[in-house]
Coordinates of C-alpha atoms in Angstrom, one line a residue:
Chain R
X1 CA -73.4 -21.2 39.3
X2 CA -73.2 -17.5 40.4
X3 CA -72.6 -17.0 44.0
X4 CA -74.5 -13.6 45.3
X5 CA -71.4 -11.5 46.5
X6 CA -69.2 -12.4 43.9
X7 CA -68.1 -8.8 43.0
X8 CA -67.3 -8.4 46.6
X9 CA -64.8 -11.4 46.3
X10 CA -63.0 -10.3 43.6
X11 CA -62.8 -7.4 45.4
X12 CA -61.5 -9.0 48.3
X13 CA -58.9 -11.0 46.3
X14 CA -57.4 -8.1 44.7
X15 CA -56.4 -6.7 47.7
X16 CA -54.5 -9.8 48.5
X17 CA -57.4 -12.0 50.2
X18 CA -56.2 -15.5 49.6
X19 CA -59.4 -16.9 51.2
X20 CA -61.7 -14.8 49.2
X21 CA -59.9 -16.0 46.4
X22 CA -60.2 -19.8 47.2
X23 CA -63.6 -19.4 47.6
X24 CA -63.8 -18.5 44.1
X25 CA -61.8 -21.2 43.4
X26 CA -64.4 -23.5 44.9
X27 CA -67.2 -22.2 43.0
X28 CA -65.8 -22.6 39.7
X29 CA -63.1 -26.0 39.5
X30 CA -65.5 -28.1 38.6
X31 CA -66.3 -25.9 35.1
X32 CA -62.4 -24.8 34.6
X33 CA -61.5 -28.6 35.0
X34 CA -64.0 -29.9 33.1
X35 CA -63.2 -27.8 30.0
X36 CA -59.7 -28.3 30.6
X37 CA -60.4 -32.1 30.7
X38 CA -62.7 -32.0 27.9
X39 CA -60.0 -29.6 25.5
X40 CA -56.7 -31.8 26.7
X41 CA -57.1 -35.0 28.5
X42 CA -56.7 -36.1 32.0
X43 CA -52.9 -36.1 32.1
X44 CA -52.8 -32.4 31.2
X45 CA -56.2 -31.2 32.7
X46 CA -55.5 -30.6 36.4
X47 CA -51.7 -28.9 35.3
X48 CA -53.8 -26.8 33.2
X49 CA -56.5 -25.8 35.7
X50 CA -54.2 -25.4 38.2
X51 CA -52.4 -23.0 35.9
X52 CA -55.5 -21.0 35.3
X53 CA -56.5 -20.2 38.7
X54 CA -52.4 -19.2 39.5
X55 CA -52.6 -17.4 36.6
X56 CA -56.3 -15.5 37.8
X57 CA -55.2 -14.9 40.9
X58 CA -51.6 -13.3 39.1
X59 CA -54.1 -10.8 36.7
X60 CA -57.0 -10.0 38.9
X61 CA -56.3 -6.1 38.3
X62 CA -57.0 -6.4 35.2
X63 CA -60.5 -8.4 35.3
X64 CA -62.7 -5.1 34.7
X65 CA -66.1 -6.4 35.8
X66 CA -68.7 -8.5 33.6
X67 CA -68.9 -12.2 34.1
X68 CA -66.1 -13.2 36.2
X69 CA -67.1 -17.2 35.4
X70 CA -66.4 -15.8 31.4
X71 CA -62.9 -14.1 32.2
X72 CA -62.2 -16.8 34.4
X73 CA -62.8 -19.7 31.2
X74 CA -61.0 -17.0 28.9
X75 CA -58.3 -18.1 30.8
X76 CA -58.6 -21.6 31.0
X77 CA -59.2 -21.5 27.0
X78 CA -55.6 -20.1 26.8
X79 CA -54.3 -22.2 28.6
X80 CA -55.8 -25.3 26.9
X81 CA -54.7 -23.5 23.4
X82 CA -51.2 -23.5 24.8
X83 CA -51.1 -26.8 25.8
X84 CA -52.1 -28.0 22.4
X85 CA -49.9 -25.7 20.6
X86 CA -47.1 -26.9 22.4
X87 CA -48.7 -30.7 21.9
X88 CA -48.6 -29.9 17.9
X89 CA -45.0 -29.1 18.4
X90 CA -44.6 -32.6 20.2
X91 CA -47.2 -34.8 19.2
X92 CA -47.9 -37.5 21.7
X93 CA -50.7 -39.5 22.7
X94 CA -54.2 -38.9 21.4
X95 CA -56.6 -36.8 23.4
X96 CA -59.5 -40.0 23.4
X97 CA -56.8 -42.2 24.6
X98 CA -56.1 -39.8 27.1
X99 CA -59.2 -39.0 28.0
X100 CA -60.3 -42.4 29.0
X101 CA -57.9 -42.6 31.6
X102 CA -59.5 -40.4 33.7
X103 CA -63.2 -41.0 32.3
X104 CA -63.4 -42.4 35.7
X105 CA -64.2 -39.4 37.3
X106 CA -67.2 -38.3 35.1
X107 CA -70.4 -37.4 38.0
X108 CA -72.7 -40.5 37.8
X109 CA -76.2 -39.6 38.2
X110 CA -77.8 -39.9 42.0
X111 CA -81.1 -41.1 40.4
X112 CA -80.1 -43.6 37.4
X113 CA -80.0 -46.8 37.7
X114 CA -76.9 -49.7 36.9
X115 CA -78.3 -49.9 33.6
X116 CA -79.1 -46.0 33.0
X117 CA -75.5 -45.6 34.2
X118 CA -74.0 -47.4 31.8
X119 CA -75.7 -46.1 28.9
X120 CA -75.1 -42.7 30.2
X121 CA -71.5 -43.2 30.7
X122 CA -71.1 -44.9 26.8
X123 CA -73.3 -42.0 25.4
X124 CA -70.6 -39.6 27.4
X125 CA -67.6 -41.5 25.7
X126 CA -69.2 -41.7 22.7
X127 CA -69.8 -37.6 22.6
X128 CA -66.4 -36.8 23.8
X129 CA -64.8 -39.0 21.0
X130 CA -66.6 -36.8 18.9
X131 CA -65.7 -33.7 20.2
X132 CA -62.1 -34.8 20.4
X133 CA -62.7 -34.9 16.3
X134 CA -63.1 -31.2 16.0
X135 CA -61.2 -28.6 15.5
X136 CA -60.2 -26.8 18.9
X137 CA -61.8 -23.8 18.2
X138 CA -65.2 -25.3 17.6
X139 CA -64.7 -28.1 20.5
X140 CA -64.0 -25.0 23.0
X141 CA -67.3 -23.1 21.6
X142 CA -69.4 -26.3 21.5
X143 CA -68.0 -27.5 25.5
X144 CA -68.8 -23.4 26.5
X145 CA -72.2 -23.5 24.9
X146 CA -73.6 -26.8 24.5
X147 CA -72.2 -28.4 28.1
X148 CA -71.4 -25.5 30.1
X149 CA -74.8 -23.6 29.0
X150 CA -73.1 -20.0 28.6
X151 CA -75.0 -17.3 27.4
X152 CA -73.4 -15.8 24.3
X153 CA -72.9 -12.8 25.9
X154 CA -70.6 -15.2 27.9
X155 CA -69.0 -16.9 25.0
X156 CA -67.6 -13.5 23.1
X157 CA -66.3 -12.8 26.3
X158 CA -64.5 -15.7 27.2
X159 CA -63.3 -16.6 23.3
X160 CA -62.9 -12.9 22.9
X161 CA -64.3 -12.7 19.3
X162 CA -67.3 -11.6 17.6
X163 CA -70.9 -13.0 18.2
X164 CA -70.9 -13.7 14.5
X165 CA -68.0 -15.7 14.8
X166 CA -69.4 -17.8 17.8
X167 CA -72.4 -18.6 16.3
X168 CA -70.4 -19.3 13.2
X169 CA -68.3 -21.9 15.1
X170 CA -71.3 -23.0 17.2
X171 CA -72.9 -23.7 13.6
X172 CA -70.3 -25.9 12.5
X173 CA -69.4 -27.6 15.5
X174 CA -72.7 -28.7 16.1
X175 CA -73.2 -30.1 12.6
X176 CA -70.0 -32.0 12.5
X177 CA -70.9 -33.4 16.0
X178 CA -74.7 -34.2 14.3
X179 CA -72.7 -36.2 11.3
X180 CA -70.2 -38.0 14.0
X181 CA -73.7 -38.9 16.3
X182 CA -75.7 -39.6 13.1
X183 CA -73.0 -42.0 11.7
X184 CA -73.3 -44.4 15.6
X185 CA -76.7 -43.7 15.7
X186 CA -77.1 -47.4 16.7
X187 CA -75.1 -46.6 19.7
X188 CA -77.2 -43.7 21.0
X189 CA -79.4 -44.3 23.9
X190 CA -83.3 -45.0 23.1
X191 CA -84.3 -41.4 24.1
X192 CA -81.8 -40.2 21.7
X193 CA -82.8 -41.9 18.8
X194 CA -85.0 -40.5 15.9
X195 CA -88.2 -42.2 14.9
X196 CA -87.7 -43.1 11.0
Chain X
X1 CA -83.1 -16.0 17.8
X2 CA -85.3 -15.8 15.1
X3 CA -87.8 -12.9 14.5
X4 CA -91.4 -13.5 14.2
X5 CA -91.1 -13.4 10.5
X6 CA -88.2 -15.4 9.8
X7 CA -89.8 -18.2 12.4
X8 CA -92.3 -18.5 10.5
X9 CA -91.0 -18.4 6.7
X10 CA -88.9 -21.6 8.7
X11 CA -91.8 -23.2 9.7
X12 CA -93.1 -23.1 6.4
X13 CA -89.9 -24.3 4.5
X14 CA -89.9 -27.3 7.5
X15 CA -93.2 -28.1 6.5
X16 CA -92.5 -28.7 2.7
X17 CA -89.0 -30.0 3.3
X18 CA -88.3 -33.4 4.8
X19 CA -84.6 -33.3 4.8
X20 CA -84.6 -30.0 6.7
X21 CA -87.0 -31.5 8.7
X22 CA -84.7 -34.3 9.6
X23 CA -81.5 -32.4 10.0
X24 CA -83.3 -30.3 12.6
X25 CA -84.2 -33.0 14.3
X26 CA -80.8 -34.7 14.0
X27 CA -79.3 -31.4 15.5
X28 CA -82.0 -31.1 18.0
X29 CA -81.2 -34.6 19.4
X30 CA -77.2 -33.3 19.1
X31 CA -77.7 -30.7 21.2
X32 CA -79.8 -32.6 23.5
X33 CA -77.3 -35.2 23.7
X34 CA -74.3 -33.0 24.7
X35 CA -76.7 -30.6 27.3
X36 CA -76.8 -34.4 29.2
X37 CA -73.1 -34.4 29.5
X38 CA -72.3 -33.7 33.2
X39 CA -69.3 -32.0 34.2
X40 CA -66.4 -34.5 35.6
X41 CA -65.4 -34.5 39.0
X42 CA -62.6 -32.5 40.1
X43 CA -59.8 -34.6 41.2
X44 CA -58.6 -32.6 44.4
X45 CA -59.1 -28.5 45.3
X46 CA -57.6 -26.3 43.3
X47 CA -57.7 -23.9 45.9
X48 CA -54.2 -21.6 46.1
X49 CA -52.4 -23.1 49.7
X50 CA -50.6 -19.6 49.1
X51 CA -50.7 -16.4 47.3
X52 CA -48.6 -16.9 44.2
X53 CA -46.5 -13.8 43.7
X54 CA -48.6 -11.2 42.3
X55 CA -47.6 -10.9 38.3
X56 CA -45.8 -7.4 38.2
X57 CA -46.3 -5.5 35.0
X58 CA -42.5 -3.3 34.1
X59 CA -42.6 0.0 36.0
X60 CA -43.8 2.4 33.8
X61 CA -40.5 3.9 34.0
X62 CA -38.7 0.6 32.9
X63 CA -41.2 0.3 30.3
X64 CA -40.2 3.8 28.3
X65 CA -36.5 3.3 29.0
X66 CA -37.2 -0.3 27.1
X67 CA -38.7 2.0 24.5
X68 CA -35.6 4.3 24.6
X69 CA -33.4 1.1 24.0
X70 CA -35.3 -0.6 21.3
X71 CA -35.4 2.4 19.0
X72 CA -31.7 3.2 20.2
X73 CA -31.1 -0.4 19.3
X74 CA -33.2 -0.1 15.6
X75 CA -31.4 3.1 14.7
X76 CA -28.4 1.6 15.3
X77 CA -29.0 -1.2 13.5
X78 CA -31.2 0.5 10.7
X79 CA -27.6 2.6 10.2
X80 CA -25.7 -0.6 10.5
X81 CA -27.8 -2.5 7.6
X82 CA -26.9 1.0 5.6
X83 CA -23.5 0.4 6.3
X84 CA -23.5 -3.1 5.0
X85 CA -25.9 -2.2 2.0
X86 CA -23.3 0.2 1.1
X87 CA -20.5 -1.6 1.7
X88 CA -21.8 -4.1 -0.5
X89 CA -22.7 -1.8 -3.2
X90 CA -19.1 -0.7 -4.2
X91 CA -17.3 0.7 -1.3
X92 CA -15.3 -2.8 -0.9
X93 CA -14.3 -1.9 -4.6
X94 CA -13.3 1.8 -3.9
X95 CA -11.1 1.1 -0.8
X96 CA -8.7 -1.7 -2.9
X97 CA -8.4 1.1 -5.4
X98 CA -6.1 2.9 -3.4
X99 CA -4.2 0.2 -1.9
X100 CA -2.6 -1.2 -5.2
X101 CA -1.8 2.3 -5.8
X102 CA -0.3 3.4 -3.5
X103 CA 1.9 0.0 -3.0
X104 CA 2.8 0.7 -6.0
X105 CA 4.0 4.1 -5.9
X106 CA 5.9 2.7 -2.5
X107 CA 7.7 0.7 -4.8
X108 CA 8.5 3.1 -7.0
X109 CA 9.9 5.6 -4.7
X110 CA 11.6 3.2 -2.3
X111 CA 13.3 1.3 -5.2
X112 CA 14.2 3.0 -8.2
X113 CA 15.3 -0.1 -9.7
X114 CA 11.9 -1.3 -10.5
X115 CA 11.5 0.5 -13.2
X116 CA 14.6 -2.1 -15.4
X117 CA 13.1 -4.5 -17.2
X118 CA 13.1 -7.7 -15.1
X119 CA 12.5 -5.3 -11.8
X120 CA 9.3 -3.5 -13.5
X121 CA 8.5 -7.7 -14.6
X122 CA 9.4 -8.6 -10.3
X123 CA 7.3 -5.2 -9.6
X124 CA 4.0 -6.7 -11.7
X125 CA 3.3 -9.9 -9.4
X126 CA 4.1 -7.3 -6.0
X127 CA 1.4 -5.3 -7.3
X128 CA -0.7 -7.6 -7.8
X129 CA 0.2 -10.1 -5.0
X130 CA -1.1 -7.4 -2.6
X131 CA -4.4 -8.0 -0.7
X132 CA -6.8 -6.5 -3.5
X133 CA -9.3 -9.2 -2.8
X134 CA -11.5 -7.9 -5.8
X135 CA -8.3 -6.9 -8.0
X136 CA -10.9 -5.4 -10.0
X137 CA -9.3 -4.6 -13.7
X138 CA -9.8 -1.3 -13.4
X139 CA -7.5 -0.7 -10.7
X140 CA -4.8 -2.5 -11.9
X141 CA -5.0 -0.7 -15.2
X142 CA -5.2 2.4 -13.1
X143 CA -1.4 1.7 -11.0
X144 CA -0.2 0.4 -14.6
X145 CA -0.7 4.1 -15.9
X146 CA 0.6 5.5 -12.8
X147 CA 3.6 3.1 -13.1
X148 CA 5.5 3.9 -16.0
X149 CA 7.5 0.9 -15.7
X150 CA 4.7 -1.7 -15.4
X151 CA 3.4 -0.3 -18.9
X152 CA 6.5 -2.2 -20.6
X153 CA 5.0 -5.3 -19.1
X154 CA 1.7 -6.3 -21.0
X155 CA 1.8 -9.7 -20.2
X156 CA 2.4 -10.4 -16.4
X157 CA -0.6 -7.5 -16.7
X158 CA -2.5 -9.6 -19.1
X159 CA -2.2 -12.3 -16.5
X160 CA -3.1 -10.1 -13.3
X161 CA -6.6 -10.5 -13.6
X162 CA -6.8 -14.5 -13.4
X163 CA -4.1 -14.4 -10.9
X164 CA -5.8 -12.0 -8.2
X165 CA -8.4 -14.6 -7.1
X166 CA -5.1 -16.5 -5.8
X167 CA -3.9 -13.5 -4.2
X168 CA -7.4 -13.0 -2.4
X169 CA -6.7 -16.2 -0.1
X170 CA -3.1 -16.7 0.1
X171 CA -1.8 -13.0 0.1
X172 CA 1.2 -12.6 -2.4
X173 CA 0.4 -15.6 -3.7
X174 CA 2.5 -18.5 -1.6
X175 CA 2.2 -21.3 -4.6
X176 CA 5.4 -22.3 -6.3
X177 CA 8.2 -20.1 -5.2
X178 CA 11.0 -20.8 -7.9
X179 CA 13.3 -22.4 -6.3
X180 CA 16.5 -21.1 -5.5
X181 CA 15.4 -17.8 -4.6
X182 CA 16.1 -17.7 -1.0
X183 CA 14.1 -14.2 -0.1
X184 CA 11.2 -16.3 -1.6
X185 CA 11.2 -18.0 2.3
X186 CA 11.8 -14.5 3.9
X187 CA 9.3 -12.3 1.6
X188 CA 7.2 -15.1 0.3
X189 CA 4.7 -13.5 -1.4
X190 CA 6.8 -11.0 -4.0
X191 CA 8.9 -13.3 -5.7
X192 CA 6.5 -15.2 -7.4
X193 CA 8.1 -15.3 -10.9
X194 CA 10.7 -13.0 -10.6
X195 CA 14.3 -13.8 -11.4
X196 CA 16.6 -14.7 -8.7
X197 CA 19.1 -11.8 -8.2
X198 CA 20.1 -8.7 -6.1
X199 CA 18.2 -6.3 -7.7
X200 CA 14.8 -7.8 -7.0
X201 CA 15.5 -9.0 -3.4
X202 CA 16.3 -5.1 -3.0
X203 CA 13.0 -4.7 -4.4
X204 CA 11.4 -7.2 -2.5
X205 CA 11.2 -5.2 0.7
X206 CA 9.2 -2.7 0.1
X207 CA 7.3 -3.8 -2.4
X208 CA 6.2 -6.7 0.1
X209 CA 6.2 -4.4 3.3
X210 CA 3.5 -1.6 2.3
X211 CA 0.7 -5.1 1.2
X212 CA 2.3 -6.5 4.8
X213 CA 1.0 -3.1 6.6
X214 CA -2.4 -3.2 4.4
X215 CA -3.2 -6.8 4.7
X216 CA -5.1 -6.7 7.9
X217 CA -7.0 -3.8 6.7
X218 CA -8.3 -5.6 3.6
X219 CA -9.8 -8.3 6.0
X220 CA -11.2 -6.9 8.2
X221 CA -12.4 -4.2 6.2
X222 CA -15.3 -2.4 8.1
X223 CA -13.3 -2.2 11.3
X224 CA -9.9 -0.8 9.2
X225 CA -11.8 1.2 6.6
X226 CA -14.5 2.6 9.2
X227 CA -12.7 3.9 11.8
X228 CA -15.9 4.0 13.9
X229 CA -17.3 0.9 13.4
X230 CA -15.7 -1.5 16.2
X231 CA -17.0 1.3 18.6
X232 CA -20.3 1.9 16.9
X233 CA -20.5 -2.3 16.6
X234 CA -19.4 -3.0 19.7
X235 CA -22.6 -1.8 21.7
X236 CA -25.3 -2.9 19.6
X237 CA -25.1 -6.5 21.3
X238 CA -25.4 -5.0 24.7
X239 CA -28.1 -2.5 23.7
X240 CA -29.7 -6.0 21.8
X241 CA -29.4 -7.9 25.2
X242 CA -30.6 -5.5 27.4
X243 CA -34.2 -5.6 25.0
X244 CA -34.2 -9.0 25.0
X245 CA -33.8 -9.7 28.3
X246 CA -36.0 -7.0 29.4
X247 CA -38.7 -8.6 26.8
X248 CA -38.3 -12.0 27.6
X249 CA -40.7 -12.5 30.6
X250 CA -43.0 -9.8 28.9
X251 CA -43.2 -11.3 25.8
X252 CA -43.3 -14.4 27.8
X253 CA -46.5 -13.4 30.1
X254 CA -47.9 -11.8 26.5
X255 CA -48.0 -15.0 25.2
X256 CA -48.9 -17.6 27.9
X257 CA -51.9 -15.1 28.4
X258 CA -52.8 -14.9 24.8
X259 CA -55.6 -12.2 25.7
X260 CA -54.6 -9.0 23.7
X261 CA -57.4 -7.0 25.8
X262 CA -55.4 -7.9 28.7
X263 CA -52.2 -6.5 28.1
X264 CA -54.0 -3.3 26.8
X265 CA -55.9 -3.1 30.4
X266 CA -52.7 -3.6 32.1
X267 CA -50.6 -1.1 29.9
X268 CA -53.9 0.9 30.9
X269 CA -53.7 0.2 34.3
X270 CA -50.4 1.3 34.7
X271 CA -50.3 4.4 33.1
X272 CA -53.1 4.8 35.1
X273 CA -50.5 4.3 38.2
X274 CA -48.0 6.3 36.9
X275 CA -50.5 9.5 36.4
X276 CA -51.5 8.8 39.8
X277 CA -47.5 8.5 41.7
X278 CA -47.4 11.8 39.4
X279 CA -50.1 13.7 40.9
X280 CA -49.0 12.0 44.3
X281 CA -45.8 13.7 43.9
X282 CA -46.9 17.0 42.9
X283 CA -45.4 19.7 40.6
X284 CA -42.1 20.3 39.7
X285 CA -40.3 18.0 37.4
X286 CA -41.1 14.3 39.0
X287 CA -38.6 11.4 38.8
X288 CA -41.0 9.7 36.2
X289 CA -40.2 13.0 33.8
X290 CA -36.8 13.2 34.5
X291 CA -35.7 9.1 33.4
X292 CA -38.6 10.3 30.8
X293 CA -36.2 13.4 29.8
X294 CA -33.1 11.5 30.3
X295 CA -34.3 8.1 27.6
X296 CA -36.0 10.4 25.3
X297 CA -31.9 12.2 25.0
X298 CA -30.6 9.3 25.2
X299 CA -32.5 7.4 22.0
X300 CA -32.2 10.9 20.2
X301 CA -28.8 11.1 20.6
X302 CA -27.8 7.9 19.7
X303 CA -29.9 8.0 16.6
X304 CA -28.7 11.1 15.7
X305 CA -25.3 9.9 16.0
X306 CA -26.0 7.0 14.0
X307 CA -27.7 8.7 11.2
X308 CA -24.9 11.2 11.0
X309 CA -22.1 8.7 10.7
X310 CA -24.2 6.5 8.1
X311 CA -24.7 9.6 6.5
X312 CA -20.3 10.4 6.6
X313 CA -20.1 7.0 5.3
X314 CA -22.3 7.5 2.3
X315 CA -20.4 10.5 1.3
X316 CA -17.3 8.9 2.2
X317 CA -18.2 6.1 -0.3
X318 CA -19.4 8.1 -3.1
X319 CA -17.1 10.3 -3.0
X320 CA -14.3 8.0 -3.3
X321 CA -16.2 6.1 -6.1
X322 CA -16.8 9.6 -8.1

């Protein structure tokens, strides 16, 4: 989502507009929390979206225009890095187990019925157990591009590397999430499966 | 994306190969699969309730005299690691040269008597009781020359260097005093071996007292031999906490932000601010210059310092080695 006068509230915020700021904050929680969610969990997601946006709100001088949604995830993708580092320093529970807790709170879909609903929600477990398989680096790239639909203009800014490397890690993300799907393929929803 | 050419050399190798064919499709459906993931529900706002306190970047100014102290701090310790490294390479040697020698010649001059034949044997064990940790060879040989008595005395010599390790822990070797030799309790150190009798308690004294006066000097021997380095050493920790503590929240901020590009844009942005407070402020030599001035003389001097006193130390130890 891209709100019209965006530039103007970051503007706002920098001198010191709290409610500017929050409006911001509206518009874009739902994205930060979601990758935060889909990168560490429930338990750590909301301490780490909260983080970000005290931490955007800390470094707004030195946002210097482009995608403000892309700066803003740049952050959040620290974050989330942190948190994990840290976690590989004191390994604890694992992120599926974590992430079921608050699974809960995935958006059902206004239109789909009990059954659709269920196969939706298994299909959504089923895709984050396999994203919880890869490596960070290619679950952040796969969640930015894949989920979150981000131009790759997007992605090199909010990873801050290459467009080679992107697409590199876009490449091998997806195939190990084709190899996880392929392997339940039994599991996948009808729409979902491939005619032999 | 593709360009018209590579699309369609694609199409043609999808055509003739079915397990491309199927992979692409595998990914296709992959793809498809995670575009119908929708994004979870936030749990409550994560709206601010207040401002948190604006992150503040060092003052330009605190940031150079930071600079000023770190290099201050790395000559220091760049002349420190020479000292060691040369310490290490032969100056520990060099300084115990001297000392036996010069007990010796103590001995000499303050007791006459040495030079008799059980006092030169009484002198042997003073001389080499005193605190020359290394006792290197040489340097015994070297007061043995000097000391015409201790030349009639090959064998407590023969025996110096396997007893000087002793004398490196206990000085003047403590272990078995003969017994009966009451100045053994007073001066415990010189009259290892030696014959009870006047002659050699007269001896004792100052054969023991001039090892007494050097002892502490051959333990601690950077602060005796150096006569700079408990001042020189002495600031480096404060110099060292001053950096760390000034580097602490900015490594800190560094590395919970991860973003390279952002610490460059904020070093950016403040020497931004600083050129403008400059211009603000007009001509003339602005505060900014001044502590500018003032850190710049401060790290030069201090390194200059350093370097020259590393550089008297060198000379110091190679001379006395030559």
């Amino acid at each position: 989502m891209v709100i019209a006068d965006e530039g103007q509230l970051v503007r706002s915020s920098r001198k010191g507009d709290l409610d500017a700021f929050n409006t911001l904050v509206q518009v874009y929680q739902r994205q930060v929390y979601d990758l935060c969610l889909r990168m560490l969990g429930a338990a750590a997601a909301e301490d780490a979206a909260q983080e970000t946006f005290i931490t955007a709100y800390r470094r707004l001088n030195s946002f210097r225009g482009g995608s403000f949604r892309a700066w803003l995830l740049r952050i959040a993708a620290n974050a989330c890095c942190d948190e994990l580092r840290r976690r590989r320093r004191r390994p604890a529970a694992s992120l599926e187990a974590a992430l079921e807790a608050g699974s809960s709170a995935d958006a059902p879909s206004p239109l789909a019925g009990p059954e659709e609903e269920a196969l939706r929600r298994e299909l959504a477990q089923h895709l984050q157990q396999g994203l919880a398989t890869l490596p960070a680096e290619q679950r952040l790239v796969v969640i930015l591009r894949d989920v979150h639909a981000l131009s790759y203009e997007e992605l090199t800014e909010a990873l801050g590397c290459s467009l080679g490397t992107v697409k590199s890690r876009i490449a091998r993300g997806r195939a190990k999430m084709r190899e996880y799907l392929m392997a339940r393929r039994e599991l996948l929803p009808r729409q979902f499966r491939l005619k032999d | 994306m593709l360009s018209g050419r590579a699309r369609r050399r694609l199409e043609a190798h999808l055509d003739s190969c079915e397990a491309c064919r199927q992979e692409l499709a595998e990914l296709r459906v992959t793809v498809e699969a995670l575009g119908s993931l929708s994004m979870f529900e936030v749990p409550r706002s994560f709206a601010l309730a207040a401002a948190p306190v604006a992150e503040v970047w060092p003052r330009p100014t605190a940031r150079r005299l930071e600079f000023g102290l770190r290099l201050a701090t790395a000559t220091v310790a760049f002349a420190l690691a020479l000292v060691v490294i040369g310490d290490f390479a032969g100056l520990a040697g060099e300084g115990e040269k001297e000392m036996p020698a010069a007990s010796v010649r103590t001995a000499e001059d303050k007791a006459p008597g040495v030079q008799g034949g059980e006092g030169a044997f009484a002198a042997t064990p003073a001389a080499t009781g005193t605190p020359a940790p290394e006792g290197t060879p040489a340097s015994i040989e070297w007061a043995a020359t000097a000391t015409p008595a201790l030349k009639g005395t090959p064998v407590p010599m023969g025996g110096t260097p396997a007893a000087t390790p002793a004398a490196e822990e206990t000085p003047t070797g403590l272990e078995a005093p003969p017994v009966g030799t009451p100045p053994a309790e007073e001066t415990p150190g010189v009259i290892e071996g030696a014959p009870p009798g006047t002659p050699t308690e007269v001896q004792a004294v100052p054969l023991e007292t001039p090892p007494a006066a050097e002892t502490p000097a051959a333990e601690g021997t950077p602060a005796a031999l150096v006569p700079g380095y408990a001042e020189v050493q002495s600031p480096t920790p404060e110099i060292g906490a001053g950096v760390s503590e000034d580097e602490g929240p900015d490594k800190g901020v560094t590395e919970r932000a991860g973003v390279e590009e952002e610490a460059e844009a904020g070093a950016a942005y403040d020497q931004a601010a600083a050129e403008a407070q400059a211009a603000e402020e007009g001509g003339g030599l602005s505060r900014e210059e001044a502590v500018r001035w003032l850190e710049v003389g401060l790290g030069a001097g201090v390194g200059v310092l350093a370097a020259l006193w590393a550089f008297a130390r060198f000379q110091t130890s190679i001379r006395s080695r030559a």
